[in-house]
PDB file of C-alpha atoms in Angstrom:
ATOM      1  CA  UNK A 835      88.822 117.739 100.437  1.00  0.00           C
ATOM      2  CA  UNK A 836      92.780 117.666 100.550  1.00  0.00           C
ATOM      3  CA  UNK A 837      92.584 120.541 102.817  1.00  0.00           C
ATOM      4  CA  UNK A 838      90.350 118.671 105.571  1.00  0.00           C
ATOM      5  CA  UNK A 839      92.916 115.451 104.659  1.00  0.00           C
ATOM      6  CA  UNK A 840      95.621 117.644 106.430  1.00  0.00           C
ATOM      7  CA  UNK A 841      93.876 119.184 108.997  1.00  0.00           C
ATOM      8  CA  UNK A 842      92.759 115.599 110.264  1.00  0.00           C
ATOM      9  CA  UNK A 843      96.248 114.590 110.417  1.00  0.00           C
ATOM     10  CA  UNK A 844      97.553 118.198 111.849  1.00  0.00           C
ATOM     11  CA  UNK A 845      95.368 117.386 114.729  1.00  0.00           C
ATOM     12  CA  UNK A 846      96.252 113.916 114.910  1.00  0.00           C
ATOM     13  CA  UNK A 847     100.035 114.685 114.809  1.00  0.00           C
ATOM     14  CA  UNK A 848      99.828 117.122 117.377  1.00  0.00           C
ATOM     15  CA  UNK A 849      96.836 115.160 119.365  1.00  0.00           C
ATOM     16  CA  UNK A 850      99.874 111.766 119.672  1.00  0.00           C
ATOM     17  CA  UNK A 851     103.166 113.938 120.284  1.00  0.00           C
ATOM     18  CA  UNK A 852     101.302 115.426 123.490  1.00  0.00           C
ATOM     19  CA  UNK A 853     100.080 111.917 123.935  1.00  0.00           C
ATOM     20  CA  UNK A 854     103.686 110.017 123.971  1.00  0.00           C
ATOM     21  CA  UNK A 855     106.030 113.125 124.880  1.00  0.00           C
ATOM     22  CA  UNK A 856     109.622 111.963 124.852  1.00  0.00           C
ATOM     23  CA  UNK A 857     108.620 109.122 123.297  1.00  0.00           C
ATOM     24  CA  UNK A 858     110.083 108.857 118.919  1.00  0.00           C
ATOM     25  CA  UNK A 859     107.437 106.306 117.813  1.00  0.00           C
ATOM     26  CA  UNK A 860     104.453 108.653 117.704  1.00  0.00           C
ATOM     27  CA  UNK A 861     104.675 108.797 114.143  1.00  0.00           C
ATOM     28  CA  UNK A 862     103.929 104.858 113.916  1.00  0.00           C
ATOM     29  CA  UNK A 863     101.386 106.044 116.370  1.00  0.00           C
ATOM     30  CA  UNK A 864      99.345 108.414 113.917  1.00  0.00           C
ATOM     31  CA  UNK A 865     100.367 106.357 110.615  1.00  0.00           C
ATOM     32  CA  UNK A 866      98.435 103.156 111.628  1.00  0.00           C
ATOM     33  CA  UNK A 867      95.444 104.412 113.483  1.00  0.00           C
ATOM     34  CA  UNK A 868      94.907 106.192 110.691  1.00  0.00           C
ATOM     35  CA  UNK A 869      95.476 104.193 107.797  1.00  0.00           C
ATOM     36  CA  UNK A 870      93.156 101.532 110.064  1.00  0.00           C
ATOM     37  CA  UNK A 871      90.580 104.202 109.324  1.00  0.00           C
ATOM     38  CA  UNK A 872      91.034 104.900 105.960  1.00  0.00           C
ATOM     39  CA  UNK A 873      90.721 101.516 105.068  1.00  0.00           C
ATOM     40  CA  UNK A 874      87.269 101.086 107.021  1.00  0.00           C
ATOM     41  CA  UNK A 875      86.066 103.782 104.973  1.00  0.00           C
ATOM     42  CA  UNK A 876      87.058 101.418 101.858  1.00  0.00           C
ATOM     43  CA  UNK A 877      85.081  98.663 103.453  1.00  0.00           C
ATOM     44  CA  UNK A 878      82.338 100.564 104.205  1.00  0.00           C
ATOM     45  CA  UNK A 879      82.474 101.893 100.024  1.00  0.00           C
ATOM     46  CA  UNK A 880      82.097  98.116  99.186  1.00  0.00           C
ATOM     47  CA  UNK A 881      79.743  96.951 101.495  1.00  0.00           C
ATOM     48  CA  UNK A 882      77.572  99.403 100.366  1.00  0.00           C
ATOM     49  CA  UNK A 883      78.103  98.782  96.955  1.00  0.00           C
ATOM     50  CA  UNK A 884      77.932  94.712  97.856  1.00  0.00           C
ATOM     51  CA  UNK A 885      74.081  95.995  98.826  1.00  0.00           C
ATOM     52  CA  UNK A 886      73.649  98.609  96.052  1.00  0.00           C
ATOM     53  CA  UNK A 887      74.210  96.204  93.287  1.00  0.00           C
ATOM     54  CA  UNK A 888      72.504  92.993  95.153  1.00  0.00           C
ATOM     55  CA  UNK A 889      75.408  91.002  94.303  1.00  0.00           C
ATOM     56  CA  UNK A 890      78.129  89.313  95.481  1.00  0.00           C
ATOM     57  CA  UNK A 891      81.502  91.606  95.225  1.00  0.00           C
ATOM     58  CA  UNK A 892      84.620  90.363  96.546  1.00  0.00           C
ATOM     59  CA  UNK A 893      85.758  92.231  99.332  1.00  0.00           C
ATOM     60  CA  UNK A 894      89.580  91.839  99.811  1.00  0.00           C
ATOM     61  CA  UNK A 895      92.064  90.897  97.063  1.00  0.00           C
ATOM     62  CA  UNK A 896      92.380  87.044  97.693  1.00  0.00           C
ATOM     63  CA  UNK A 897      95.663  85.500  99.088  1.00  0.00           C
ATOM     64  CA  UNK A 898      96.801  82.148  99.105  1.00  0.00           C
ATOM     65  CA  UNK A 899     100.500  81.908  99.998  1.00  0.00           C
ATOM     66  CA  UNK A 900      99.636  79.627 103.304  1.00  0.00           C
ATOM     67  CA  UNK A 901      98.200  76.262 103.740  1.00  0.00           C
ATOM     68  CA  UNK A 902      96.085  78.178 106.812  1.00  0.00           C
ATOM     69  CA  UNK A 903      93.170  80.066 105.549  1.00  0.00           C
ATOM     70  CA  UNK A 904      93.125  82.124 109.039  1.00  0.00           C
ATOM     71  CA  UNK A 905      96.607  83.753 107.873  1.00  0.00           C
ATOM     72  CA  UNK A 906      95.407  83.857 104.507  1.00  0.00           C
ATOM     73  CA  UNK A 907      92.841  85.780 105.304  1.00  0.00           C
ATOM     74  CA  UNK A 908      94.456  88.399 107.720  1.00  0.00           C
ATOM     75  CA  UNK A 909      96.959  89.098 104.959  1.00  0.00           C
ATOM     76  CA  UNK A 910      94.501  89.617 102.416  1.00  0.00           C
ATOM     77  CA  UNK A 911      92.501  92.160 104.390  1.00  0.00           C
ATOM     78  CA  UNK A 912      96.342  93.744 105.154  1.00  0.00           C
ATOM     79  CA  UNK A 913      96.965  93.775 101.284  1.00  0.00           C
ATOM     80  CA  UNK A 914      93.413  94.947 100.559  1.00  0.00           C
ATOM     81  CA  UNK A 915      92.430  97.582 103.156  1.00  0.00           C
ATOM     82  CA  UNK A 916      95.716  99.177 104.836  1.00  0.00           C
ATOM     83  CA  UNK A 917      98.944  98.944 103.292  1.00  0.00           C
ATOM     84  CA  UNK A 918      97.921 101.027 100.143  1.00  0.00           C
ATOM     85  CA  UNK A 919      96.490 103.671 102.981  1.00  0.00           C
ATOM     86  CA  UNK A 920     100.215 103.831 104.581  1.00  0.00           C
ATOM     87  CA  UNK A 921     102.174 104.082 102.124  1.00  0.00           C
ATOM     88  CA  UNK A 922      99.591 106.635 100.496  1.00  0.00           C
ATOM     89  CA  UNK A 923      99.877 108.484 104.066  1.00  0.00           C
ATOM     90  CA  UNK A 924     103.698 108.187 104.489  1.00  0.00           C
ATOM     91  CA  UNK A 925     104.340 110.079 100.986  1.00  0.00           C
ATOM     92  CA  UNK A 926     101.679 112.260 101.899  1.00  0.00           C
ATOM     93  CA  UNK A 927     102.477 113.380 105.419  1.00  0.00           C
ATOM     94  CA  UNK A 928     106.366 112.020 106.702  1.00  0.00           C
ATOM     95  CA  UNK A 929     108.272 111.651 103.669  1.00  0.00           C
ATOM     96  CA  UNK A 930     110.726 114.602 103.926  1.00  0.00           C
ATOM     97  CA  UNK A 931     109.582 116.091 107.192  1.00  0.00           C
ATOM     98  CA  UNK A 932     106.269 117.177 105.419  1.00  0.00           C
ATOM     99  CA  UNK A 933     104.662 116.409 108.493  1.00  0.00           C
ATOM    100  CA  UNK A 934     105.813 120.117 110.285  1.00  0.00           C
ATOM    101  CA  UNK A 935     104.272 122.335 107.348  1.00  0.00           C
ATOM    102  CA  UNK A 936     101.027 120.291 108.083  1.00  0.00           C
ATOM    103  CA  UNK A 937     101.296 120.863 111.638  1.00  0.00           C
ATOM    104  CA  UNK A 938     102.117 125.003 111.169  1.00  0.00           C
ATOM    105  CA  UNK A 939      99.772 125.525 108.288  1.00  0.00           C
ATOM    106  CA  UNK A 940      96.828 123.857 110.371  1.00  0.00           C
ATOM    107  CA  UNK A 941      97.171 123.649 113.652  1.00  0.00           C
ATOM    108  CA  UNK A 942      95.525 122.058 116.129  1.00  0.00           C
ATOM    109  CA  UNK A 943      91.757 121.186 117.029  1.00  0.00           C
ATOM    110  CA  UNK A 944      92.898 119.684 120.242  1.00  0.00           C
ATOM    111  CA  UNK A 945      92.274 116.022 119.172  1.00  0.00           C
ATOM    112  CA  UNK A 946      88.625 116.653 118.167  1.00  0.00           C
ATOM    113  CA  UNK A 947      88.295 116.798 114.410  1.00  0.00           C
ATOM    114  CA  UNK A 948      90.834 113.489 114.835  1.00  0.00           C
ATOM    115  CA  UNK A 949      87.859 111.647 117.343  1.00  0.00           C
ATOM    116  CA  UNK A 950      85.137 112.806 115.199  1.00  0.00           C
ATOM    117  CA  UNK A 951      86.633 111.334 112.050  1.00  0.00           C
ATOM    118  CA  UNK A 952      87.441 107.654 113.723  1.00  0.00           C
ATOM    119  CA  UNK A 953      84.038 107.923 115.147  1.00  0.00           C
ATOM    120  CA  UNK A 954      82.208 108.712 111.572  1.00  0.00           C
ATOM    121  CA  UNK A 955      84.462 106.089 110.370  1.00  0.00           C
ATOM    122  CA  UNK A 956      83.128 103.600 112.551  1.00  0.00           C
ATOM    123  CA  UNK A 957      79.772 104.844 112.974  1.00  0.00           C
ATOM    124  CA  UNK A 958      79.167 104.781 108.887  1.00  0.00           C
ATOM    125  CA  UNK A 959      80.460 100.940 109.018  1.00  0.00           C
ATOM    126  CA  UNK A 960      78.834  99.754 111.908  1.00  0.00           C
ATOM    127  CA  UNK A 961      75.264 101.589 112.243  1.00  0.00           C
ATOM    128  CA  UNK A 962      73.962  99.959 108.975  1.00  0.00           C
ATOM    129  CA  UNK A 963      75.073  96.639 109.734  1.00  0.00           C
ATOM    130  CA  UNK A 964      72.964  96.576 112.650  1.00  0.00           C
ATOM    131  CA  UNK A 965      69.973  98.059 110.967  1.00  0.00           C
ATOM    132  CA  UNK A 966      70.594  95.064 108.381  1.00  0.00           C
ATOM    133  CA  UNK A 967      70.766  92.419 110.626  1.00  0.00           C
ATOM    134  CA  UNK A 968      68.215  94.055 113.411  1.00  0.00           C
ATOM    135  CA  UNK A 969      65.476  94.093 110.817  1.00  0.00           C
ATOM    136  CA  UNK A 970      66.335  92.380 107.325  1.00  0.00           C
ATOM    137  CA  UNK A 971      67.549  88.949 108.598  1.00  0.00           C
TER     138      UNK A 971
END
């Protein structure tokens, strides 16, 4: 599991420095698409668990440090679903230049194990909310 882990960001790496050549901010580049990612797949966890157990389940760790619920919200979901996931990433894959034995060790896929993760990602969050709604509602 760690080993595909790395090879998803070894493509991804390599995938955004060809991407934004001369350009220093690729890393932000990979860090946040894929943290964005990693914390769909934690939504997608407790939605299906929300359905599993037939109950309600909170979601996102609640936040009220605002008098607007709007900004309340969009921090919670921040707290909840994508800063753990880059900070997690950032030890994992840029603190102390890890980031180059990633990219030697595993080379590249040419961006395509990097599209077919975001699109499983999606797909495993999206498809059964529409069957839900298309046929249970």
């Amino acid at each position: 599991m760690l080993k595909l882990y790395y090879r998803i960001w070894a493509d991804a790496i390599i995938s955004q420095k060809k991407n934004k050549a001369g350009n220093t901010s690729w890393q932000l580049y990979t860090l946040v698409p894929i943290s964005a990612l990693q914390g769909i797949n934690l939504l997608t966890i407790f939605y299906w668990l929300r359905i599993i157990v037939s109950r309600q389940l909170l979601l996102a760790m609640p936040v009220n440090i605002f008098n607007a619920h709007p900004l309340n919200s969009f921090i919670s979901v921040l707290v909840t679903f994508f800063i753990p996931f880059a900070i997690l990433n950032y030890l994992a894959v840029f603190s102390n230049e890890r980031y180059k034995q990633v990219i030697e060790t595993y080379g590249s896929q040419q961006g395509k194990l990097y599209k077919k993760y975001a699109l499983i990602s999606i797909g495993l969050l999206i498809i059964p909310v529409v069957i839900k709604v298309m046929f249970f509602e």
